[in-house]
mmCIF file of C-alpha atoms in Angstrom:
data_model
loop_
_atom_site.group_PDB
_atom_site.id
_atom_site.type_symbol
_atom_site.label_atom_id
_atom_site.label_comp_id
_atom_site.label_asym_id
_atom_site.label_seq_id
_atom_site.Cartn_x
_atom_site.Cartn_y
_atom_site.Cartn_z
ATOM 1 C CA MET G 1 100.297 84.835 58.448
ATOM 2 C CA ASP G 2 97.679 87.623 58.371
ATOM 3 C CA SER G 3 99.345 90.670 59.882
ATOM 4 C CA LYS G 4 96.590 93.125 58.934
ATOM 5 C CA ASN G 5 94.332 92.383 61.883
ATOM 6 C CA GLN G 6 96.878 92.522 64.673
ATOM 7 C CA GLN G 7 99.077 95.147 66.233
ATOM 8 C CA LEU G 8 102.614 95.068 64.890
ATOM 9 C CA TYR G 9 105.704 96.322 66.687
ATOM 10 C CA LEU G 10 108.937 97.817 65.431
ATOM 11 C CA GLY G 11 112.126 97.226 67.385
ATOM 12 C CA ILE G 12 115.077 99.521 66.684
ATOM 13 C CA ASP G 13 118.665 99.135 67.864
ATOM 14 C CA GLY G 14 120.625 102.158 66.720
ATOM 15 C CA GLY G 15 124.367 102.573 67.213
ATOM 16 C CA GLY G 16 127.418 104.269 65.838
ATOM 17 C CA SER G 17 127.830 101.945 62.838
ATOM 18 C CA LYS G 18 124.386 100.629 61.966
ATOM 19 C CA CYS G 19 120.707 100.601 62.764
ATOM 20 C CA LYS G 20 118.898 97.262 63.046
ATOM 21 C CA ALA G 21 115.127 96.978 62.761
ATOM 22 C CA VAL G 22 112.734 94.114 63.362
ATOM 23 C CA ILE G 23 108.981 93.846 62.778
ATOM 24 C CA MET G 24 107.218 91.537 65.239
ATOM 25 C CA ASN G 25 103.641 90.613 66.052
ATOM 26 C CA THR G 26 102.002 90.301 69.460
ATOM 27 C CA ASP G 27 103.180 86.685 69.684
ATOM 28 C CA MET G 28 106.794 87.921 69.397
ATOM 29 C CA GLN G 29 107.248 86.282 66.022
ATOM 30 C CA ILE G 30 109.703 87.980 63.666
ATOM 31 C CA LEU G 31 108.029 89.028 60.434
ATOM 32 C CA GLY G 32 110.796 91.096 58.869
ATOM 33 C CA GLU G 33 114.237 92.587 59.493
ATOM 34 C CA GLY G 34 116.306 95.420 58.059
ATOM 35 C CA ILE G 35 119.674 97.092 58.539
ATOM 36 C CA ALA G 36 120.563 100.682 57.667
ATOM 37 C CA GLY G 37 123.303 103.181 58.500
ATOM 38 C CA ALA G 38 124.527 104.764 61.712
ATOM 39 C CA ALA G 39 121.882 105.923 64.217
ATOM 40 C CA ASN G 40 123.580 107.717 67.084
ATOM 41 C CA PRO G 41 121.953 111.163 67.463
ATOM 42 C CA PHE G 42 124.967 112.416 69.410
ATOM 43 C CA HIS G 43 127.010 112.074 66.229
ATOM 44 C CA ASN G 44 124.331 113.221 63.746
ATOM 45 C CA LEU G 45 120.692 113.721 64.717
ATOM 46 C CA GLU G 46 119.224 113.886 61.219
ATOM 47 C CA ARG G 47 121.181 110.870 60.024
ATOM 48 C CA ALA G 48 120.024 108.861 63.049
ATOM 49 C CA GLN G 49 116.389 109.661 62.311
ATOM 50 C CA GLN G 50 116.786 108.810 58.634
ATOM 51 C CA SER G 51 118.540 105.530 59.460
ATOM 52 C CA ILE G 52 115.617 104.529 61.686
ATOM 53 C CA ILE G 53 113.202 105.139 58.820
ATOM 54 C CA ASP G 54 115.447 103.382 56.292
ATOM 55 C CA ALA G 55 115.818 100.298 58.500
ATOM 56 C CA CYS G 56 112.071 100.244 59.133
ATOM 57 C CA VAL G 57 111.299 100.396 55.390
ATOM 58 C CA LEU G 58 113.644 97.471 54.764
ATOM 59 C CA ALA G 59 112.046 95.454 57.578
ATOM 60 C CA LEU G 60 108.558 96.172 56.240
ATOM 61 C CA SER G 61 109.622 95.053 52.773
ATOM 62 C CA ASP G 62 111.122 91.883 54.247
ATOM 63 C CA ALA G 63 107.777 91.250 55.974
ATOM 64 C CA GLY G 64 105.883 91.726 52.704
ATOM 65 C CA LEU G 65 104.259 94.938 53.923
ATOM 66 C CA GLU G 66 103.890 98.305 52.240
ATOM 67 C CA ARG G 67 105.782 101.376 53.428
ATOM 68 C CA SER G 68 102.448 102.903 54.468
ATOM 69 C CA ALA G 69 102.200 100.264 57.235
ATOM 70 C CA MET G 70 104.872 102.262 59.077
ATOM 71 C CA HIS G 71 102.155 104.588 60.399
ATOM 72 C CA SER G 72 100.432 101.733 62.249
ATOM 73 C CA LEU G 73 103.546 100.456 64.044
ATOM 74 C CA ILE G 74 104.242 100.832 67.737
ATOM 75 C CA ALA G 75 107.989 101.425 67.889
ATOM 76 C CA GLY G 76 110.432 100.625 70.636
ATOM 77 C CA VAL G 77 113.560 102.612 69.826
ATOM 78 C CA GLY G 78 116.843 102.052 71.645
ATOM 79 C CA LEU G 79 119.656 104.387 70.666
ATOM 80 C CA ALA G 80 123.228 105.114 71.584
ATOM 81 C CA GLY G 81 123.682 108.734 72.629
ATOM 82 C CA VAL G 82 120.276 109.280 74.258
ATOM 83 C CA ASN G 83 121.789 108.648 77.673
ATOM 84 C CA LEU G 84 122.640 112.343 77.316
ATOM 85 C CA PRO G 85 119.497 114.328 78.273
ATOM 86 C CA LYS G 86 119.832 116.797 75.396
ATOM 87 C CA TYR G 87 119.708 114.085 72.749
ATOM 88 C CA PHE G 88 116.979 112.138 74.518
ATOM 89 C CA GLN G 89 114.842 115.295 74.416
ATOM 90 C CA LEU G 90 115.660 115.975 70.768
ATOM 91 C CA MET G 91 114.619 112.450 69.808
ATOM 92 C CA GLN G 92 111.448 112.731 71.885
ATOM 93 C CA GLU G 93 110.551 115.878 69.939
ATOM 94 C CA TRP G 94 111.030 114.140 66.578
ATOM 95 C CA GLN G 95 107.904 114.147 64.403
ATOM 96 C CA HIS G 96 108.253 110.437 63.750
ATOM 97 C CA PRO G 97 106.026 108.500 61.315
ATOM 98 C CA PHE G 98 104.948 105.762 63.740
ATOM 99 C CA LYS G 99 101.698 105.212 65.604
ATOM 100 C CA GLN G 100 103.662 105.439 68.847
ATOM 101 C CA MET G 101 107.356 105.667 69.685
ATOM 102 C CA HIS G 102 108.829 104.620 73.026
ATOM 103 C CA LEU G 103 112.434 105.754 73.439
ATOM 104 C CA ALA G 104 115.135 104.144 75.558
ATOM 105 C CA THR G 105 118.902 103.870 75.647
ATOM 106 C CA ASP G 106 120.594 101.161 73.632
ATOM 107 C CA LEU G 107 121.800 99.797 76.976
ATOM 108 C CA HIS G 108 118.314 99.236 78.342
ATOM 109 C CA ILE G 109 116.984 97.423 75.290
ATOM 110 C CA ALA G 110 120.179 95.373 75.009
ATOM 111 C CA CYS G 111 119.786 94.245 78.611
ATOM 112 C CA LEU G 112 116.108 93.391 78.057
ATOM 113 C CA GLY G 113 117.006 91.319 75.036
ATOM 114 C CA ALA G 114 120.069 89.676 76.535
ATOM 115 C CA HIS G 115 118.424 88.514 79.760
ATOM 116 C CA GLY G 116 114.757 88.450 78.790
ATOM 117 C CA GLU G 117 113.942 90.688 81.737
ATOM 118 C CA ALA G 118 114.655 94.159 83.081
ATOM 119 C CA LYS G 119 117.642 93.162 85.179
ATOM 120 C CA GLY G 120 121.119 91.818 84.574
ATOM 121 C CA ALA G 121 124.434 93.040 83.240
ATOM 122 C CA ILE G 122 125.845 93.598 79.769
ATOM 123 C CA MET G 123 129.127 94.658 78.212
ATOM 124 C CA ILE G 124 128.910 96.254 74.783
ATOM 125 C CA ASN G 125 132.039 96.335 72.654
ATOM 126 C CA GLY G 126 131.159 97.472 69.170
ATOM 127 C CA THR G 127 131.953 100.784 67.554
ATOM 128 C CA GLY G 128 131.670 102.158 71.100
ATOM 129 C CA SER G 129 131.997 100.477 74.492
ATOM 130 C CA VAL G 130 130.071 100.585 77.745
ATOM 131 C CA GLY G 131 129.136 98.463 80.739
ATOM 132 C CA TYR G 132 125.595 98.427 82.143
ATOM 133 C CA VAL G 133 123.980 96.611 85.045
ATOM 134 C CA THR G 134 120.539 96.960 86.558
ATOM 135 C CA SER G 135 118.660 95.332 89.400
ATOM 136 C CA GLY G 136 115.376 96.469 87.908
ATOM 137 C CA VAL G 137 115.297 99.308 90.438
ATOM 138 C CA GLU G 138 118.824 100.706 90.425
ATOM 139 C CA SER G 139 121.274 100.754 87.557
ATOM 140 C CA LEU G 140 124.920 101.563 86.914
ATOM 141 C CA VAL G 141 126.513 102.738 83.670
ATOM 142 C CA ILE G 142 130.296 102.548 83.295
ATOM 143 C CA GLY G 143 131.914 104.247 80.344
ATOM 144 C CA GLY G 144 129.901 105.047 77.255
ATOM 145 C CA HIS G 145 131.322 108.569 77.178
ATOM 146 C CA GLY G 146 131.671 108.543 73.405
ATOM 147 C CA PHE G 147 134.528 108.691 70.966
ATOM 148 C CA PRO G 148 137.169 110.085 71.238
ATOM 149 C CA HIS G 149 136.759 111.011 74.913
ATOM 150 C CA GLY G 150 136.079 107.472 76.091
ATOM 151 C CA ASP G 151 134.890 104.152 74.637
ATOM 152 C CA ILE G 152 138.098 102.362 75.569
ATOM 153 C CA CYS G 153 138.270 98.833 74.154
ATOM 154 C CA SER G 154 135.782 99.658 71.412
ATOM 155 C CA GLY G 155 136.286 99.212 67.698
ATOM 156 C CA ALA G 156 136.729 102.970 67.258
ATOM 157 C CA TRP G 157 139.253 103.152 70.098
ATOM 158 C CA LEU G 158 141.267 100.245 68.704
ATOM 159 C CA GLY G 159 141.351 101.871 65.281
ATOM 160 C CA PHE G 160 142.311 105.271 66.653
ATOM 161 C CA ARG G 161 145.115 103.765 68.694
ATOM 162 C CA ALA G 162 146.325 101.896 65.604
ATOM 163 C CA VAL G 163 146.628 105.144 63.651
ATOM 164 C CA GLU G 164 148.375 106.801 66.598
ATOM 165 C CA GLN G 165 150.945 104.014 66.815
ATOM 166 C CA VAL G 166 151.519 103.984 63.047
ATOM 167 C CA LEU G 167 152.391 107.679 63.170
ATOM 168 C CA LEU G 168 154.729 107.157 66.130
ATOM 169 C CA SER G 169 156.387 104.281 64.304
ATOM 170 C CA ASP G 170 156.773 106.390 61.164
ATOM 171 C CA ASP G 171 158.600 108.997 63.287
ATOM 172 C CA LYS G 172 160.908 106.222 64.571
ATOM 173 C CA LEU G 173 159.785 106.829 68.152
ATOM 174 C CA ILE G 174 158.618 103.242 68.554
ATOM 175 C CA GLU G 175 159.414 100.017 66.746
ATOM 176 C CA ASP G 176 158.069 99.110 63.312
ATOM 177 C CA THR G 177 154.587 97.639 63.215
ATOM 178 C CA LEU G 178 152.607 95.558 60.741
ATOM 179 C CA LEU G 179 149.792 98.045 61.245
ATOM 180 C CA THR G 180 151.583 100.527 58.986
ATOM 181 C CA ASP G 181 151.266 98.371 55.891
ATOM 182 C CA LYS G 182 147.700 97.350 56.801
ATOM 183 C CA LEU G 183 146.459 100.910 57.192
ATOM 184 C CA PHE G 184 148.392 102.316 54.239
ATOM 185 C CA LYS G 185 146.868 99.676 51.936
ATOM 186 C CA LYS G 186 143.351 100.041 53.333
ATOM 187 C CA LEU G 187 143.382 103.809 52.897
ATOM 188 C CA ALA G 188 145.420 103.773 49.676
ATOM 189 C CA VAL G 189 148.011 106.162 51.117
ATOM 190 C CA LYS G 190 151.795 106.129 50.748
ATOM 191 C CA ASP G 191 153.178 108.018 53.749
ATOM 192 C CA ALA G 192 152.339 109.769 57.013
ATOM 193 C CA ASN G 193 151.299 113.001 55.285
ATOM 194 C CA THR G 194 148.755 111.338 53.020
ATOM 195 C CA LEU G 195 147.565 109.275 56.016
ATOM 196 C CA ILE G 196 146.849 112.489 57.927
ATOM 197 C CA GLU G 197 144.906 113.818 54.949
ATOM 198 C CA ALA G 198 142.825 110.623 54.838
ATOM 199 C CA ILE G 199 141.918 110.623 58.539
ATOM 200 C CA ALA G 200 141.326 114.362 59.026
ATOM 201 C CA GLY G 201 137.928 115.032 60.606
ATOM 202 C CA GLN G 202 136.868 111.379 60.670
ATOM 203 C CA GLY G 203 134.677 109.911 63.403
ATOM 204 C CA ALA G 204 134.035 106.698 65.280
ATOM 205 C CA THR G 205 132.668 104.619 62.410
ATOM 206 C CA PHE G 206 135.686 105.434 60.253
ATOM 207 C CA TYR G 207 138.173 104.371 62.932
ATOM 208 C CA GLY G 208 136.138 101.288 63.795
ATOM 209 C CA GLN G 209 137.008 99.752 60.414
ATOM 210 C CA PHE G 210 140.605 99.279 61.563
ATOM 211 C CA ALA G 211 139.762 97.183 64.636
ATOM 212 C CA ILE G 212 139.977 93.934 62.664
ATOM 213 C CA ASP G 213 143.454 94.940 61.470
ATOM 214 C CA VAL G 214 144.652 95.357 65.052
ATOM 215 C CA PHE G 215 143.532 91.829 65.895
ATOM 216 C CA ASP G 216 144.971 90.406 62.674
ATOM 217 C CA CYS G 217 148.352 92.014 63.327
ATOM 218 C CA ALA G 218 148.418 90.898 66.959
ATOM 219 C CA GLU G 219 147.698 87.325 65.897
ATOM 220 C CA ALA G 220 150.563 87.622 63.403
ATOM 221 C CA GLY G 221 152.913 88.435 66.287
ATOM 222 C CA ASP G 222 153.015 92.233 66.088
ATOM 223 C CA ALA G 223 154.040 93.629 69.481
ATOM 224 C CA ILE G 224 152.460 97.065 68.983
ATOM 225 C CA ALA G 225 149.069 95.647 68.021
ATOM 226 C CA LEU G 226 149.243 93.268 70.972
ATOM 227 C CA GLN G 227 149.951 96.154 73.351
ATOM 228 C CA ILE G 228 146.864 97.991 72.106
ATOM 229 C CA ILE G 229 144.636 94.964 72.688
ATOM 230 C CA GLU G 230 146.117 94.237 76.106
ATOM 231 C CA GLN G 231 145.475 97.824 77.189
ATOM 232 C CA GLY G 232 141.869 97.526 76.043
ATOM 233 C CA ALA G 233 141.467 94.137 77.718
ATOM 234 C CA ALA G 234 142.740 95.528 81.034
ATOM 235 C CA TYR G 235 140.087 98.258 80.912
ATOM 236 C CA PHE G 236 137.448 95.654 79.997
ATOM 237 C CA CYS G 237 138.328 93.658 83.116
ATOM 238 C CA GLN G 238 138.062 96.734 85.340
ATOM 239 C CA VAL G 239 134.589 97.514 84.043
ATOM 240 C CA PHE G 240 133.539 93.868 84.250
ATOM 241 C CA ASP G 241 134.586 93.621 87.895
ATOM 242 C CA ARG G 242 132.565 96.724 88.802
ATOM 243 C CA LEU G 243 129.470 95.241 87.161
ATOM 244 C CA ILE G 244 129.826 92.001 89.116
ATOM 245 C CA ALA G 245 130.379 93.934 92.360
ATOM 246 C CA PHE G 246 127.119 95.828 91.776
ATOM 247 C CA GLN G 247 125.080 92.683 91.204
ATOM 248 C CA GLN G 248 126.301 89.119 91.214
ATOM 249 C CA GLY G 249 125.392 87.156 88.116
ATOM 250 C CA LYS G 250 126.370 86.504 84.552
ATOM 251 C CA VAL G 251 127.298 89.247 82.115
ATOM 252 C CA ALA G 252 126.081 89.118 78.521
ATOM 253 C CA LEU G 253 128.614 90.239 75.921
ATOM 254 C CA ILE G 254 127.388 92.205 72.915
ATOM 255 C CA GLY G 255 129.159 93.852 70.002
ATOM 256 C CA GLY G 256 131.173 93.251 66.886
ATOM 257 C CA ILE G 257 134.599 92.752 68.477
ATOM 258 C CA LYS G 258 133.623 90.444 71.341
ATOM 259 C CA THR G 259 134.657 87.239 69.560
ATOM 260 C CA ARG G 260 138.099 88.594 68.662
ATOM 261 C CA LEU G 261 138.590 90.051 72.153
ATOM 262 C CA MET G 262 137.743 86.936 74.172
ATOM 263 C CA PRO G 263 141.132 85.163 73.749
ATOM 264 C CA TYR G 264 142.812 88.129 75.462
ATOM 265 C CA LEU G 265 140.586 87.996 78.558
ATOM 266 C CA PRO G 266 141.404 85.940 81.685
ATOM 267 C CA LYS G 267 139.701 82.651 82.516
ATOM 268 C CA ARG G 268 137.649 84.188 85.325
ATOM 269 C CA ILE G 269 135.949 86.449 82.762
ATOM 270 C CA HIS G 270 135.164 83.510 80.476
ATOM 271 C CA GLU G 271 133.468 81.748 83.390
ATOM 272 C CA GLN G 272 131.118 84.659 84.063
ATOM 273 C CA VAL G 273 129.938 85.583 80.565
ATOM 274 C CA ILE G 274 126.925 84.361 78.627
ATOM 275 C CA GLU G 275 125.564 84.783 75.143
ATOM 276 C CA PRO G 276 122.528 87.102 74.942
ATOM 277 C CA VAL G 277 119.186 85.290 74.921
ATOM 278 C CA ASN G 278 117.938 87.650 72.223
ATOM 279 C CA PRO G 279 119.402 90.629 70.330
ATOM 280 C CA PRO G 280 118.816 94.266 71.354
ATOM 281 C CA GLU G 281 116.161 94.945 68.702
ATOM 282 C CA TYR G 282 114.091 92.128 70.254
ATOM 283 C CA GLY G 283 114.541 93.883 73.592
ATOM 284 C CA ALA G 284 113.274 97.094 71.985
ATOM 285 C CA VAL G 285 110.007 95.359 71.125
ATOM 286 C CA LEU G 286 109.739 94.028 74.681
ATOM 287 C CA PHE G 287 110.268 97.576 75.924
ATOM 288 C CA ALA G 288 107.528 98.954 73.670
ATOM 289 C CA ILE G 289 105.077 96.268 74.792
ATOM 290 C CA LYS G 290 105.856 96.972 78.458
ATOM 291 C CA GLN G 291 105.240 100.694 77.896
ATOM 292 C CA VAL G 292 101.919 100.056 76.164
ATOM 293 C CA ASN G 293 100.765 97.749 78.938
ATOM 294 C CA SER G 294 101.979 99.871 81.848
#
């Protein structure tokens, strides 16, 4: 396919754990893809910008294009964190390398991708968590306040709660938990003191790595791990019900822990969820095209 004589688009989905990029042509055909590191400017502005560039370079290489082609791309960039006006403005002021950059929240591009249009509802449960629903005119965001202040039922929240419970168990304030052995081995620590040293100053991505351990321990019959998941699932249901009350319809589930979480959700939730039509980075390209044509 000759990509030199047509406008190419870059779609970016940047979150707390990774940044996904896709190169597409005007016919919405995927030419190349790439994945780089975390891209939430609320956590680290410079790292987010570098991750966008890194993911773009990988996608260009996958498409058989030179790095210099970056300057001809029209980019749709959806990021976690830019729902906060300060970080939206900082990203808008970025001297980016693209022909054009159209910035949106990760929620908006995820909804565009999931439903193929600018309306619908989504629940994101990855490193962070948030609910979003839009009618195309009005929208509602529930949660998404960031770790550690919010993001209940996210990977980071699950991991943080696991560490909290391990420390309580070590102090003999609650029962023993399989999480202790899991976390000690993963972090190569031997007791609570060395655990504290290992976790000091760590952020959402670090804690998100323990989410899988919480699910593994719960499935092995661990009561503490099960309590953590059930608390997260209860919050999930509250958010879900508010989304449905705002606009009746199906809710698309997105994020790395959704598959593990589903068995802990009631039947009524299962009946109202759908798989996304397309991923968020595809929605970012749709967003860029809409901005160019508006």
